[in-house]
Amino acid sequence: MIKLATMLDKGIIPPSLHLDEPNPNIDFQESPLFVNKTCTAWSKGDAPRRGGVSSFGIGGTNAHTVLEEAPARTGEQGGRRLHVLPVSGASRSALTEMLRQLAGFMRRSDMQHNAANIAYTLQKGRSALRYRTSFVGSDLAELSDQVDQARMQESASREVLTSEHPVVFMFSGQGGQQVGMGQEIYEQEPVFRSAIDECANLIKEFAHIDIRSLLYRECKSDGELAPELEAVIQTVIFATQYAIAKLFMSWGVFPAAVIGHSIGEYAAAHMAGIISLPDAIRLTLIRGRLSSRVPGGGIVAVGLSPEELQPHWNENLSLAAINGPRQCVVSGPHPRSQRFMSG
């Protein structure tokens, strides 16, 4: 079986061992069969090359197998711009040897592999052993340089004593949104794109607006959000957080716990199974509409306790949040909040 697989891969039929002359009692001249005496090229026609292996055992325990050559590699790169190469070994010396072999493999000019294929093999086809390191790069030249450098630096790897590392998904509040946020991920990652599309279709059903055209294609050139998008920005933030969470989970990173702040609480609630996706979309849309009706104001984080802030209270200022024993957030309308911020 191994011999036939090698023949299919190399396209060569090897000679039969120790053959000088075939048995004269076999009439090969009148038969399509022959005994190969020298290395012969296995020519390729329109159909793939195929070979059979037969094993005739005693008592009728026969096995027959037909192998077909693998399709030709295209050498095309994967869809991602960057690739992650995890490498591990049972000891530091084993890891160093693994890095040496990997760097040599990537530098061999006759290899038709690409960074995406090597990343996939290392991620899916190798065990995660005790001593580990990893590399991120866009092509084989960049990655092989990193591997070579890491091979010379013992500090480039670390010893992992346990594989149990609980992950917490933390969802932030409003304020970090910007034009085109997540666009590159949307273009390159099918899971992220599918999640955004799922949310966008729900938003379009409830609010009659397609966030994708506004967020990814028709944003103002000065970097400001279009007014239509600003009206549903809280839901857009939720959708982006939901899509990122789904992307991490598709990579095998599942949360042991979730936590959120402000609009991020809705993403955390959904990921925890408390509210459905359609309900979360509806709630964030309503929250956004209610927020837009409130007069503008400002907030400021203060390193004081509520009691220490008491002398500064008036009818125009409010204690918006208590984030810790001496961590409070004060809010109020403009310009009252601005005067408080300035001291």
Short mmCIF file of C-alpha atoms in Angstrom, two decimals:
data_model
loop_
_atom_site.label_atom_id
_atom_site.label_comp_id
_atom_site.label_asym_id
_atom_site.label_seq_id
_atom_site.Cartn_x
_atom_site.Cartn_y
_atom_site.Cartn_z
CA MET A 1 0.00 0.00 0.00
CA ILE A 2 2.81 2.43 0.92
CA LYS A 3 4.67 1.52 -2.27
CA LEU A 4 1.60 2.21 -4.44
CA ALA A 5 0.90 5.52 -2.68
CA THR A 6 4.49 6.57 -3.36
CA MET A 7 4.19 5.53 -7.01
CA LEU A 8 1.04 7.63 -7.41
CA ASP A 9 2.72 10.59 -5.74
CA LYS A 10 5.97 10.41 -7.76
CA GLY A 11 4.49 9.22 -11.07
CA ILE A 12 7.11 6.46 -11.38
CA ILE A 13 6.78 2.68 -11.65
CA PRO A 14 9.80 1.07 -9.90
CA PRO A 15 11.43 -2.11 -11.24
CA SER A 16 10.67 -5.51 -9.76
CA LEU A 17 13.49 -6.49 -7.42
CA HIS A 18 16.03 -9.16 -8.40
CA LEU A 19 14.52 -9.79 -11.86
CA ASP A 20 16.95 -10.82 -14.58
CA GLU A 21 14.69 -12.65 -17.00
CA PRO A 22 10.99 -13.48 -16.69
CA ASN A 23 9.84 -17.08 -16.51
CA PRO A 24 10.00 -18.45 -20.06
CA ASN A 25 6.87 -20.51 -19.48
CA ILE A 26 4.78 -17.31 -19.26
CA ASP A 27 3.71 -16.06 -22.68
CA PHE A 28 4.06 -12.33 -22.03
CA GLN A 29 4.09 -11.63 -25.78
CA GLU A 30 0.44 -12.61 -26.06
CA SER A 31 -0.56 -10.91 -22.82
CA PRO A 32 -1.13 -7.25 -21.84
CA LEU A 33 0.94 -7.97 -18.72
CA PHE A 34 4.66 -7.33 -18.32
CA VAL A 35 7.26 -7.35 -15.58
CA ASN A 36 8.87 -3.95 -15.14
CA LYS A 37 12.67 -4.22 -15.27
CA THR A 38 13.64 -0.52 -15.02
CA CYS A 39 12.26 2.68 -13.49
CA THR A 40 9.46 3.76 -15.80
CA ALA A 41 7.53 7.00 -15.93
CA TRP A 42 3.87 6.46 -15.18
CA SER A 43 2.31 8.59 -17.89
CA LYS A 44 -0.80 10.53 -17.02
CA GLY A 45 -3.81 10.64 -19.32
CA ASP A 46 -7.16 12.36 -19.07
CA ALA A 47 -8.21 10.23 -16.07
CA PRO A 48 -6.37 10.15 -12.72
CA ARG A 49 -3.78 7.40 -12.25
CA ARG A 50 -5.11 4.40 -10.32
CA GLY A 51 -3.48 1.28 -8.91
CA GLY A 52 -4.64 -1.91 -7.22
CA VAL A 53 -3.22 -3.86 -4.30
CA SER A 54 -4.25 -7.48 -3.71
CA SER A 55 -3.36 -9.60 -0.72
CA PHE A 56 -4.28 -13.28 -0.98
CA GLY A 57 -4.42 -14.79 2.47
CA ILE A 58 -4.75 -18.38 3.60
CA GLY A 59 -8.28 -19.64 4.05
CA GLY A 60 -9.88 -17.03 1.82
CA THR A 61 -8.90 -13.95 3.88
CA ASN A 62 -8.27 -11.83 0.79
CA ALA A 63 -8.07 -8.03 0.68
CA HIS A 64 -8.22 -5.91 -2.47
CA THR A 65 -7.76 -2.12 -2.58
CA VAL A 66 -7.77 0.46 -5.37
CA LEU A 67 -5.98 3.77 -4.84
CA GLU A 68 -6.38 6.91 -6.94
CA GLU A 69 -3.88 9.76 -7.09
CA ALA A 70 -4.72 12.89 -5.12
CA PRO A 71 -5.83 16.00 -7.00
CA ALA A 72 -3.07 18.47 -7.82
CA ARG A 73 -2.44 21.21 -5.27
CA THR A 74 -3.44 24.64 -6.46
CA GLY A 75 -1.03 26.53 -4.19
CA GLU A 76 -3.68 29.15 -3.54
CA GLN A 77 -3.53 31.13 -0.32
CA GLY A 78 -6.37 30.99 2.18
CA GLY A 79 -8.75 33.86 2.70
CA ARG A 80 -7.05 35.25 5.79
CA ARG A 81 -4.34 37.88 5.55
CA LEU A 82 -2.55 36.60 8.69
CA HIS A 83 -1.93 33.02 9.77
CA VAL A 84 -1.23 31.53 13.22
CA LEU A 85 1.35 28.74 13.56
CA PRO A 86 1.26 26.97 16.97
CA VAL A 87 4.29 24.76 17.68
CA SER A 88 4.90 22.54 20.72
CA GLY A 89 7.21 19.85 22.03
CA ALA A 90 7.43 17.47 24.98
CA SER A 91 10.67 19.20 26.10
CA ARG A 92 12.54 22.39 25.27
CA SER A 93 15.05 20.46 23.18
CA ALA A 94 12.22 18.74 21.29
CA LEU A 95 10.58 22.11 20.64
CA THR A 96 13.88 23.53 19.38
CA GLU A 97 14.27 20.59 17.00
CA MET A 98 10.68 21.03 15.84
CA LEU A 99 11.38 24.70 15.09
CA ARG A 100 14.54 23.77 13.17
CA GLN A 101 12.65 21.29 11.01
CA LEU A 102 9.74 23.68 10.47
CA ALA A 103 11.99 26.55 9.40
CA GLY A 104 13.84 24.27 6.98
CA PHE A 105 10.57 22.96 5.54
CA MET A 106 9.24 26.46 4.90
CA ARG A 107 12.47 27.58 3.24
CA ARG A 108 12.66 24.71 0.73
CA SER A 109 11.93 26.29 -2.61
CA ASP A 110 10.56 23.12 -4.19
CA MET A 111 7.68 22.90 -1.72
CA GLN A 112 4.29 23.97 -3.05
CA HIS A 113 2.77 24.51 0.39
CA ASN A 114 1.53 27.89 1.57
CA ALA A 115 1.12 29.56 4.95
CA ALA A 116 -2.60 28.70 5.18
CA ASN A 117 -1.97 24.97 4.65
CA ILE A 118 0.88 24.84 7.18
CA ALA A 119 -1.18 26.76 9.74
CA TYR A 120 -4.09 24.35 9.29
CA THR A 121 -1.86 21.29 9.73
CA LEU A 122 -0.21 22.67 12.88
CA GLN A 123 -3.55 23.70 14.38
CA LYS A 124 -5.55 20.58 13.55
CA GLY A 125 -3.03 17.81 13.06
CA ARG A 126 -0.61 18.24 15.96
CA SER A 127 -0.94 17.64 19.69
CA ALA A 128 -0.56 20.53 22.13
CA LEU A 129 2.47 19.41 24.15
CA ARG A 130 4.01 20.90 27.28
CA TYR A 131 6.43 23.46 25.79
CA ARG A 132 4.74 25.83 23.35
CA THR A 133 5.22 28.87 21.18
CA SER A 134 3.33 30.43 18.28
CA PHE A 135 3.87 32.74 15.32
CA VAL A 136 1.68 35.16 13.37
CA GLY A 137 2.55 36.24 9.83
CA SER A 138 1.24 36.77 6.32
CA ASP A 139 3.56 34.54 4.25
CA LEU A 140 6.17 31.80 4.50
CA ALA A 141 9.16 34.18 4.29
CA GLU A 142 7.95 36.23 7.26
CA LEU A 143 6.98 33.19 9.30
CA SER A 144 10.19 31.27 8.63
CA ASP A 145 12.23 34.28 9.83
CA GLN A 146 10.20 34.31 13.06
CA VAL A 147 10.68 30.57 13.55
CA ASP A 148 14.44 30.90 13.01
CA GLN A 149 14.69 33.70 15.58
CA ALA A 150 12.61 31.81 18.14
CA ARG A 151 14.81 28.73 17.71
CA MET A 152 17.76 30.77 19.00
CA GLN A 153 15.85 32.24 21.97
CA GLU A 154 14.82 29.95 24.79
CA SER A 155 12.59 32.68 26.22
CA ALA A 156 10.44 32.60 23.07
CA SER A 157 8.58 29.55 24.41
CA ARG A 158 6.83 28.82 27.68
CA GLU A 159 5.99 25.76 29.73
CA VAL A 160 2.28 25.01 30.07
CA LEU A 161 1.41 23.06 33.21
CA THR A 162 -2.31 22.82 32.52
CA SER A 163 -4.57 23.11 29.51
CA GLU A 164 -7.46 24.40 31.60
CA HIS A 165 -7.61 28.15 31.02
CA PRO A 166 -11.13 29.54 31.54
CA VAL A 167 -12.01 32.48 29.29
CA VAL A 168 -14.32 35.38 30.14
CA PHE A 169 -16.01 37.36 27.36
CA MET A 170 -16.13 41.05 28.34
CA PHE A 171 -18.44 43.33 26.33
CA SER A 172 -17.78 47.07 26.48
CA GLY A 173 -20.21 49.95 26.43
CA GLN A 174 -20.81 52.69 23.92
CA GLY A 175 -18.10 55.16 22.97
CA GLY A 176 -15.61 53.20 20.90
CA GLN A 177 -17.70 53.03 17.73
CA GLN A 178 -16.26 54.34 14.48
CA VAL A 179 -16.88 54.35 10.76
CA GLY A 180 -16.22 50.98 9.15
CA MET A 181 -15.62 49.14 12.42
CA GLY A 182 -15.20 45.45 11.73
CA GLN A 183 -15.20 45.90 7.96
CA GLU A 184 -11.99 43.97 7.33
CA ILE A 185 -13.18 41.11 9.54
CA TYR A 186 -16.53 41.17 7.74
CA GLU A 187 -14.77 40.80 4.40
CA GLN A 188 -12.39 38.01 5.48
CA GLU A 189 -14.23 35.91 8.08
CA PRO A 190 -17.36 34.02 6.96
CA VAL A 191 -18.57 33.36 10.53
CA PHE A 192 -18.35 37.04 11.47
CA ARG A 193 -20.03 38.03 8.21
CA SER A 194 -22.86 35.55 8.75
CA ALA A 195 -23.48 36.86 12.28
CA ILE A 196 -23.53 40.49 11.13
CA ASP A 197 -25.87 39.58 8.28
CA GLU A 198 -28.15 37.80 10.75
CA CYS A 199 -28.36 40.89 12.95
CA ALA A 200 -28.62 43.24 9.97
CA ASN A 201 -31.62 41.37 8.62
CA LEU A 202 -33.37 41.63 12.00
CA ILE A 203 -32.57 45.35 12.24
CA LYS A 204 -33.87 45.84 8.71
CA GLU A 205 -37.09 44.03 9.69
CA PHE A 206 -37.64 46.08 12.85
CA ALA A 207 -36.18 49.48 11.90
CA HIS A 208 -36.25 49.40 8.06
CA ILE A 209 -32.56 50.26 7.73
CA ASP A 210 -29.65 48.21 6.34
CA ILE A 211 -26.71 48.89 8.64
CA ARG A 212 -24.24 47.21 6.27
CA SER A 213 -24.59 49.78 3.52
CA LEU A 214 -24.17 52.61 6.03
CA LEU A 215 -21.42 51.07 8.15
CA TYR A 216 -19.26 49.52 5.42
CA ARG A 217 -19.93 51.39 2.20
CA GLU A 218 -21.71 54.70 2.54
CA CYS A 219 -20.12 56.36 5.57
CA LYS A 220 -19.24 60.01 5.48
CA SER A 221 -15.73 60.74 4.26
CA ASP A 222 -15.00 62.92 7.30
CA GLY A 223 -15.23 59.90 9.59
CA GLU A 224 -18.57 60.78 11.20
CA LEU A 225 -21.41 58.29 11.33
CA ALA A 226 -24.31 58.87 8.97
CA PRO A 227 -27.40 60.17 10.86
CA GLU A 228 -29.39 57.03 10.01
CA LEU A 229 -26.63 54.87 11.48
CA GLU A 230 -26.23 57.10 14.53
CA ALA A 231 -29.89 56.44 15.34
CA VAL A 232 -29.25 52.69 15.68
CA ILE A 233 -25.60 52.74 16.77
CA GLN A 234 -26.30 50.95 20.05
CA THR A 235 -27.76 48.02 18.13
CA VAL A 236 -24.82 48.11 15.71
CA ILE A 237 -22.42 47.86 18.67
CA PHE A 238 -24.41 44.90 19.99
CA ALA A 239 -24.31 43.22 16.56
CA THR A 240 -20.54 43.70 16.31
CA GLN A 241 -19.97 42.26 19.79
CA TYR A 242 -22.25 39.32 19.02
CA ALA A 243 -20.39 38.62 15.76
CA ILE A 244 -16.97 38.76 17.46
CA ALA A 245 -18.18 36.33 20.13
CA LYS A 246 -19.47 33.93 17.47
CA LEU A 247 -16.14 34.17 15.64
CA PHE A 248 -14.14 33.27 18.76
CA MET A 249 -16.48 30.37 19.46
CA SER A 250 -16.01 29.08 15.89
CA TRP A 251 -12.28 28.97 16.68
CA GLY A 252 -12.96 26.81 19.74
CA VAL A 253 -12.75 29.62 22.33
CA PHE A 254 -15.85 29.30 24.52
CA PRO A 255 -16.55 31.53 27.53
CA ALA A 256 -16.71 30.15 31.05
CA ALA A 257 -18.41 33.43 32.03
CA VAL A 258 -19.59 36.65 30.40
CA ILE A 259 -19.78 40.22 31.66
CA GLY A 260 -20.87 43.47 30.08
CA HIS A 261 -21.03 47.21 30.69
CA SER A 262 -23.89 49.40 29.48
CA ILE A 263 -24.87 48.24 25.97
CA GLY A 264 -22.44 45.36 26.45
CA GLU A 265 -24.78 43.94 29.09
CA TYR A 266 -27.22 43.02 26.32
CA ALA A 267 -24.53 41.07 24.46
CA ALA A 268 -23.56 39.32 27.70
CA ALA A 269 -27.21 38.52 28.44
CA HIS A 270 -27.71 37.00 25.01
CA MET A 271 -24.51 34.94 25.14
CA ALA A 272 -25.59 33.68 28.58
CA GLY A 273 -28.90 32.50 27.10
CA ILE A 274 -31.06 35.01 28.97
CA ILE A 275 -32.58 36.74 25.94
CA SER A 276 -32.97 35.65 22.34
CA LEU A 277 -31.24 37.42 19.46
CA PRO A 278 -34.47 39.01 18.08
CA ASP A 279 -35.39 40.25 21.57
CA ALA A 280 -31.89 41.68 22.08
CA ILE A 281 -32.13 43.52 18.75
CA ARG A 282 -35.54 44.95 19.69
CA LEU A 283 -34.39 46.02 23.15
CA THR A 284 -31.26 47.78 21.91
CA LEU A 285 -33.28 49.58 19.22
CA ILE A 286 -35.77 50.79 21.85
CA ARG A 287 -32.91 51.75 24.19
CA GLY A 288 -31.35 53.80 21.42
CA ARG A 289 -34.60 55.61 20.65
CA LEU A 290 -35.16 56.44 24.33
CA SER A 291 -31.57 57.67 24.71
CA SER A 292 -31.94 59.98 21.71
CA ARG A 293 -34.86 61.77 23.40
CA VAL A 294 -32.81 62.71 26.46
CA PRO A 295 -31.05 66.14 26.37
CA GLY A 296 -27.31 66.00 25.80
CA GLY A 297 -24.94 65.93 28.74
CA GLY A 298 -21.63 64.64 29.95
CA ILE A 299 -20.14 62.17 32.40
CA VAL A 300 -16.92 62.09 34.36
CA ALA A 301 -15.23 59.29 36.34
CA VAL A 302 -14.22 60.43 39.83
CA GLY A 303 -11.89 58.68 42.24
CA LEU A 304 -14.07 59.44 45.30
CA SER A 305 -16.68 57.61 47.31
CA PRO A 306 -20.36 58.68 47.16
CA GLU A 307 -20.02 60.20 50.62
CA GLU A 308 -17.02 62.29 49.57
CA LEU A 309 -18.98 63.52 46.57
CA GLN A 310 -21.99 64.54 48.65
CA PRO A 311 -20.92 68.21 49.14
CA HIS A 312 -20.83 68.69 45.37
CA TRP A 313 -24.39 67.53 44.63
CA ASN A 314 -27.04 69.84 43.24
CA GLU A 315 -30.21 69.49 41.22
CA ASN A 316 -28.22 69.42 37.94
CA LEU A 317 -25.81 66.60 38.79
CA SER A 318 -26.46 62.92 39.37
CA LEU A 319 -24.54 59.93 40.63
CA ALA A 320 -24.68 57.82 37.47
CA ALA A 321 -22.77 54.76 38.69
CA ILE A 322 -20.79 53.36 41.60
CA ASN A 323 -18.06 51.19 40.11
CA GLY A 324 -16.11 50.65 43.33
CA PRO A 325 -15.62 51.96 46.88
CA ARG A 326 -13.84 55.03 45.49
CA GLN A 327 -14.85 54.88 41.84
CA CYS A 328 -17.95 56.85 40.87
CA VAL A 329 -19.39 58.33 37.69
CA VAL A 330 -21.05 61.75 37.78
CA SER A 331 -23.42 62.88 35.03
CA GLY A 332 -25.29 66.05 34.21
CA PRO A 333 -26.44 68.34 31.40
CA HIS A 334 -24.13 70.66 29.53
CA PRO A 335 -22.63 73.01 30.67
CA ARG A 336 -23.09 71.98 34.32
CA SER A 337 -21.23 68.73 33.83
CA GLN A 338 -18.39 70.56 32.04
CA ARG A 339 -17.95 72.95 34.98
CA PHE A 340 -17.81 69.95 37.35
CA MET A 341 -15.21 68.27 35.17
CA SER A 342 -13.07 71.38 35.13
CA GLY A 343 -13.05 71.51 38.92
#
